[in-house]
CSV table of C-alpha atoms and ligand atoms in Angstrom, one decimal:
chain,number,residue,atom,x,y,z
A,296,UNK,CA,-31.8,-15.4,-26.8
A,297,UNK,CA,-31.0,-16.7,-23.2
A,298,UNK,CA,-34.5,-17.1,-20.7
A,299,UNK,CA,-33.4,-14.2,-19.0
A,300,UNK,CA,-32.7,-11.9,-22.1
A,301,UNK,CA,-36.0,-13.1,-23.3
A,302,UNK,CA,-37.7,-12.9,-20.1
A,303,UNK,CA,-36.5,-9.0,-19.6
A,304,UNK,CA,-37.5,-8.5,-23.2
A,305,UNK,CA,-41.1,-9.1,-22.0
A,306,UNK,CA,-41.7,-8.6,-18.6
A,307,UNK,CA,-38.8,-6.2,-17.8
A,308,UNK,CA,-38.3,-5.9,-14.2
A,309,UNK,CA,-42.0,-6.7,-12.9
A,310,UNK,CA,-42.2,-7.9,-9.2
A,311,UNK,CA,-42.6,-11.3,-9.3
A,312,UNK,CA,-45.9,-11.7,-7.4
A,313,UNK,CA,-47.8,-9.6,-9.8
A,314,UNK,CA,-46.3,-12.0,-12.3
A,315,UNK,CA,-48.1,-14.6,-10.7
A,316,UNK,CA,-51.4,-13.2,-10.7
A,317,UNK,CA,-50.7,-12.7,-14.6
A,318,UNK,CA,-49.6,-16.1,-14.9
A,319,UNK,CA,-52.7,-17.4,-12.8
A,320,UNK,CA,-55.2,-15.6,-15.8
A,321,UNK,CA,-56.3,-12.8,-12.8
A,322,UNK,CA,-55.3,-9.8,-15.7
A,323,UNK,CA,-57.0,-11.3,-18.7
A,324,UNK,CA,-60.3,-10.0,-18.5
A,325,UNK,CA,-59.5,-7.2,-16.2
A,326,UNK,CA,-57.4,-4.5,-18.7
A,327,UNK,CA,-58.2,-1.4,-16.7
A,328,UNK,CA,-55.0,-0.6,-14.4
A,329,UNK,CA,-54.5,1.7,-11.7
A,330,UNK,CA,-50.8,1.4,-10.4
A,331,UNK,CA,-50.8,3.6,-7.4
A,332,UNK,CA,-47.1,4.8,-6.1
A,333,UNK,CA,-46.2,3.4,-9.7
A,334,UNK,CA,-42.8,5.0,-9.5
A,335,UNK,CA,-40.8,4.4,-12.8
A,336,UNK,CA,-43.5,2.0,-13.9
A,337,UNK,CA,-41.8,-1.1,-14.3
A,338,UNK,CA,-45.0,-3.1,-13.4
A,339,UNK,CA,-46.7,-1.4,-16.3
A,340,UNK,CA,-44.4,-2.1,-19.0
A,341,UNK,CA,-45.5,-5.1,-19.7
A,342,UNK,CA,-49.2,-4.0,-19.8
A,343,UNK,CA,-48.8,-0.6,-21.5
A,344,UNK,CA,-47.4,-3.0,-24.8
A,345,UNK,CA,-49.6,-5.4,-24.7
A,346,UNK,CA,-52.1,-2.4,-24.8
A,347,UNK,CA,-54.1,-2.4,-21.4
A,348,UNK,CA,-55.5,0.5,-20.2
A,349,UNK,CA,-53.2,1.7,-17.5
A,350,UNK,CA,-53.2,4.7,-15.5
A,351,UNK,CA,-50.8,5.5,-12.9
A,352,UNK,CA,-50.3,8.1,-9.5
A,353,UNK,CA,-46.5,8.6,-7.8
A,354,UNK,CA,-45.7,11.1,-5.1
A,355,UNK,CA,-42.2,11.5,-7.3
A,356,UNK,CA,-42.4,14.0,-10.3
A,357,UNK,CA,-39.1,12.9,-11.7
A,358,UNK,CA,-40.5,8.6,-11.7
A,359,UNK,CA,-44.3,10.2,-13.6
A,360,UNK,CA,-41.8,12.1,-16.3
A,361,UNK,CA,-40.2,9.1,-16.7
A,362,UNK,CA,-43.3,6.9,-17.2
A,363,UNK,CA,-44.6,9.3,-19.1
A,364,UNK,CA,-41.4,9.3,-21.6
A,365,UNK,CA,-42.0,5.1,-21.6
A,366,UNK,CA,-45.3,5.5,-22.2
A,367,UNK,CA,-45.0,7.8,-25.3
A,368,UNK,CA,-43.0,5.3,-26.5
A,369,UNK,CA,-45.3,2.2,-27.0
A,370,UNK,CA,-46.8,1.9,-30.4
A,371,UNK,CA,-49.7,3.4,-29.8
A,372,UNK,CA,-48.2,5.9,-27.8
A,373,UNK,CA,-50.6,6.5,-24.4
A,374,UNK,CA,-51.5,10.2,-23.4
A,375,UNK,CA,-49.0,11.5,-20.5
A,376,UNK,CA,-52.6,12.7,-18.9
A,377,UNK,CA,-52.9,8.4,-17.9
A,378,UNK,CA,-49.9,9.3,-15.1
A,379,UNK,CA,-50.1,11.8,-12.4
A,380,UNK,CA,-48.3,13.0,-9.4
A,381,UNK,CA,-50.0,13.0,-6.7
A,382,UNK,CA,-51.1,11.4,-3.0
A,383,UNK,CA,-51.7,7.7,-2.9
A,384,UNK,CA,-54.5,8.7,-0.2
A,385,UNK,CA,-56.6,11.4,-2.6
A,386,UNK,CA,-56.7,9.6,-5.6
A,387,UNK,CA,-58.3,11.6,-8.9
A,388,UNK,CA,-60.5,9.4,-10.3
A,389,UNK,CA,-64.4,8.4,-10.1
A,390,UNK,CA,-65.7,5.3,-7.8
A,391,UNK,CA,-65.3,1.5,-9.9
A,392,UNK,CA,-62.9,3.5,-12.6
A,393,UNK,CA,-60.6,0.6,-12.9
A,394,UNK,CA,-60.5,-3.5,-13.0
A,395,UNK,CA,-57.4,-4.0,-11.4
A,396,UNK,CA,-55.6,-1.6,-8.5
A,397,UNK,CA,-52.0,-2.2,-7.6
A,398,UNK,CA,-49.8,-1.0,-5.0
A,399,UNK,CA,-46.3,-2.4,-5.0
A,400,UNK,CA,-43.8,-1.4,-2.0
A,401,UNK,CA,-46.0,1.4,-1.0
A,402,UNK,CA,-48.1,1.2,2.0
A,403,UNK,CA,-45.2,0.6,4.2
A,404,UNK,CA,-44.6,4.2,3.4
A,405,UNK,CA,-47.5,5.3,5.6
A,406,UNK,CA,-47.4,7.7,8.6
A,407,UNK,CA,-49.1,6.0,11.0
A,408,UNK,CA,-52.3,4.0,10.8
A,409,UNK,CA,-55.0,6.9,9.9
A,410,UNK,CA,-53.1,7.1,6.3
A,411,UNK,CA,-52.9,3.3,6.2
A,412,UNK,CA,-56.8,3.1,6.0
A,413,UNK,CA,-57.0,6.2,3.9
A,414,UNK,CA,-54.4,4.8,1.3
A,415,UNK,CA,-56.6,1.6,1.3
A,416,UNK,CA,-59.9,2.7,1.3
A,417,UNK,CA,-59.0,5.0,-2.2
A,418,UNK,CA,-58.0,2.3,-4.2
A,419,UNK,CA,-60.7,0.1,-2.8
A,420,UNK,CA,-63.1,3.2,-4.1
A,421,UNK,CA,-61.7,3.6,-7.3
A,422,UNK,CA,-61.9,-0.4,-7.8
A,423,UNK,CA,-64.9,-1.9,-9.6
A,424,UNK,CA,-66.9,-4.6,-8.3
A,425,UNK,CA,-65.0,-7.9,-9.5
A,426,UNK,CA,-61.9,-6.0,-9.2
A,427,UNK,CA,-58.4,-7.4,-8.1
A,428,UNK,CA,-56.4,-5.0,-5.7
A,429,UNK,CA,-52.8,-6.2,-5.2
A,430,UNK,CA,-50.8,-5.2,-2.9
A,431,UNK,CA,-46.8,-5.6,-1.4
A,432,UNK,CA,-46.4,-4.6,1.9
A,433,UNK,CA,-43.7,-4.6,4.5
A,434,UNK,CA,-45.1,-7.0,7.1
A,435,UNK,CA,-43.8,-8.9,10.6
A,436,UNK,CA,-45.4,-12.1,9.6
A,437,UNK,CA,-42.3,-14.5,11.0
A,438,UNK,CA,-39.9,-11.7,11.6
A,439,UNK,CA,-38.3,-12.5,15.4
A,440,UNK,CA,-39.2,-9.6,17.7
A,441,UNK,CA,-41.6,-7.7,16.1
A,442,UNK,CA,-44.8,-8.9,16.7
A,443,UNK,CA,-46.2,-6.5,18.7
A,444,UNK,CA,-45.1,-3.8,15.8
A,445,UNK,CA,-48.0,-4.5,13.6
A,446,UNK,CA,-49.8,-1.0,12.7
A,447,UNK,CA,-47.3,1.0,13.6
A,448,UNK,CA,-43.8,2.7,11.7
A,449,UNK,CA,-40.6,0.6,13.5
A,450,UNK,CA,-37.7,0.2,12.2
A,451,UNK,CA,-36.8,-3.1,10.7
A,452,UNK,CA,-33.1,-5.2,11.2
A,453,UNK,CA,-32.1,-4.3,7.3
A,454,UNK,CA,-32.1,-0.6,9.2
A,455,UNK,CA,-35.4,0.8,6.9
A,456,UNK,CA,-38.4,2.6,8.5
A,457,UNK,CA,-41.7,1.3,7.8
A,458,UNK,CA,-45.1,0.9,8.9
A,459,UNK,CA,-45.8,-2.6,9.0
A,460,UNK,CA,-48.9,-5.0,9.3
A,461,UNK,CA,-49.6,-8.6,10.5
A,462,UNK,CA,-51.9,-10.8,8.7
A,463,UNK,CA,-54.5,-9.9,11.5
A,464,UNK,CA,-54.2,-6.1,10.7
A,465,UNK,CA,-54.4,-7.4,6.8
A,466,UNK,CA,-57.5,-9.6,7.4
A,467,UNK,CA,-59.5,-6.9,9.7
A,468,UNK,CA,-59.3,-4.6,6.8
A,469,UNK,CA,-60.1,-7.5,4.1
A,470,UNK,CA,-63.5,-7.6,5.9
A,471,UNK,CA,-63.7,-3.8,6.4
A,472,UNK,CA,-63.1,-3.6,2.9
A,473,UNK,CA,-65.8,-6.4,1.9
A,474,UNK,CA,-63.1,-7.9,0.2
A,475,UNK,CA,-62.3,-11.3,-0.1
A,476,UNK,CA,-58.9,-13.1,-0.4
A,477,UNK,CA,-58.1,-13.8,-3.8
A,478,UNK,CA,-55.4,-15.8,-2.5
A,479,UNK,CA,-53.7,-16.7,0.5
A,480,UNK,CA,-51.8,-13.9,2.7
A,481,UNK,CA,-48.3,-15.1,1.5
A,482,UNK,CA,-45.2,-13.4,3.2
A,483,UNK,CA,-41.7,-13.6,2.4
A,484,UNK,CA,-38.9,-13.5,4.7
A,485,UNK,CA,-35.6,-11.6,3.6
A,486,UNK,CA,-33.9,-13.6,5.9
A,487,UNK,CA,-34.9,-12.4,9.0
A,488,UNK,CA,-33.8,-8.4,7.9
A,489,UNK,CA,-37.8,-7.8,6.3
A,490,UNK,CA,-40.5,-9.4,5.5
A,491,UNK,CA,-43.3,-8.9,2.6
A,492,UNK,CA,-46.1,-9.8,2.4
A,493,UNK,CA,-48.5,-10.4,-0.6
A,494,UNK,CA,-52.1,-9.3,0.2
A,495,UNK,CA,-54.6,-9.9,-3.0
A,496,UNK,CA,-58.2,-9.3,-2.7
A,497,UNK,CA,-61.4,-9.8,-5.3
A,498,UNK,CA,-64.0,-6.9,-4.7
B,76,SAM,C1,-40.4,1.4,-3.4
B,76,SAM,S1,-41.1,2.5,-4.6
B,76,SAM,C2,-42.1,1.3,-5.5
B,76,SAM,C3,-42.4,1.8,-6.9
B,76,SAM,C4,-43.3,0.8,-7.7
B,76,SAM,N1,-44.6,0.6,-7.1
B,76,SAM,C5,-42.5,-0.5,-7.9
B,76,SAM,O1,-43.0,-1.6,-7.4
B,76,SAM,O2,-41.5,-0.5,-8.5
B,76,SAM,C6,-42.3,3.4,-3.7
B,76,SAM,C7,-43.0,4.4,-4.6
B,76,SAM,O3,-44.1,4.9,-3.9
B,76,SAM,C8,-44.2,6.3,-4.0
B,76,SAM,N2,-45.0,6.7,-2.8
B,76,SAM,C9,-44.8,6.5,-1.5
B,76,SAM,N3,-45.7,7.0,-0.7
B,76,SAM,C10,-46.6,7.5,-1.6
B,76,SAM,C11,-47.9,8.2,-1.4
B,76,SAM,N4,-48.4,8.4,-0.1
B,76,SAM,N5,-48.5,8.7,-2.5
B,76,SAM,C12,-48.0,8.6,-3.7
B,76,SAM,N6,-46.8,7.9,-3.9
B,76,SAM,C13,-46.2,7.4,-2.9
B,76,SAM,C14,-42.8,6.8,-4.0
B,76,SAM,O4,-42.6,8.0,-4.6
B,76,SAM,C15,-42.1,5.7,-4.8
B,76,SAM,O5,-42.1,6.0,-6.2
């Protein structure tokens, strides 16, 4: 089998960054998942074989019915009732319910700044203490122009609408949070059309 046959075989199409923090040991110990705004679930895939617990919430119908139909799938199959449709900022479960809380590409979806902090503060509640919340994020870190866009919806050179942060707004809410940076902030630049940004944090 070729690496990337191989590679897909396993991983599928998981963002690369989460891939890191598997790779860096941050999932070994922590096998209770939240993927919030999971969409089709291809950060789960992985996980769901390799039997963690995951759970995940999507604003989409048609993406949950599809997880669902994956998820049925693994050997053993996982209950439909782990993925939900719902709102990212009213999230159905208890306090500390889960070890690790991801939200890939989806806070940039936002409003304005009110359901920013909302969307954050759930999956910092539903995290447990030792937790990892990971999180992509449109950003300006480095993108020409936009600096004074951070916490507010623009709309970026590749022509999408976002609402985008600075590593200022994402460090203000690290210590609103009482998080602390499991890593770096680290932002990549689509060549000057978008940025994202990688914001990990220990609870
Ligand atoms: C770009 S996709 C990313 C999907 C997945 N996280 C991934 O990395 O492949 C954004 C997803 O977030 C969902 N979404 C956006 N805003 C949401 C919200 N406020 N509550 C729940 N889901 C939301 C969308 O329905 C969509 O499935």
């Amino acid at each position: 089998m070729q690496p990337r046959a191989e590679i897909e075989a396993l991983f599928g199409e998981i963002d690369i960054y989460l891939f890191d923090q598997l790779a860096r040991g941050r999932l070994d110990t922590r096998r209770r998942v939240l993927d919030v705004g999971c969409g089709d679930g291809r950060n789960l895939h992985y996980l769901l074989r390799r039997g963690y617990e995951c759970h995940g919430l999507d604003r989409s119908r048609a993406s949950v019915e599809r997880l669902r139909t994956a998820a049925r799938e693994v050997e053993p199959p996982v209950s439909p009732d782990h993925f939900v449709v719902g709102e990212a900022d009213a999230l159905p479960w208890e306090d500390a319910r889960f070890d690790v809380v991801i939200s890939s590409a989806v806070l940039h979806f936002a409003d304005d700044t009110a359901h920013f902090g909302r969307m954050v503060t759930e999956a910092w509640r539903v995290l447990a203490p030792g937790g990892l919340f990971f999180a992509r994020l449109a950003s300006v870190t480095g993108l020409d122009g936009f600096a004074d866009a951070a916490g507010r919806r623009v709309r970026l050179p590749d022509g999408s609408d976002r609402y985008v942060v600075s590593d200022a707004v994402l460090l203000h809410w690290t210590e609103r949070l009482g998080g602390r940076l499991a890593d770096p902030i680290k932002t990549t630049n689509v060549q000057g059309a978008r940025c994202m940004t990688t914001w990990c944090l220990l609870k």
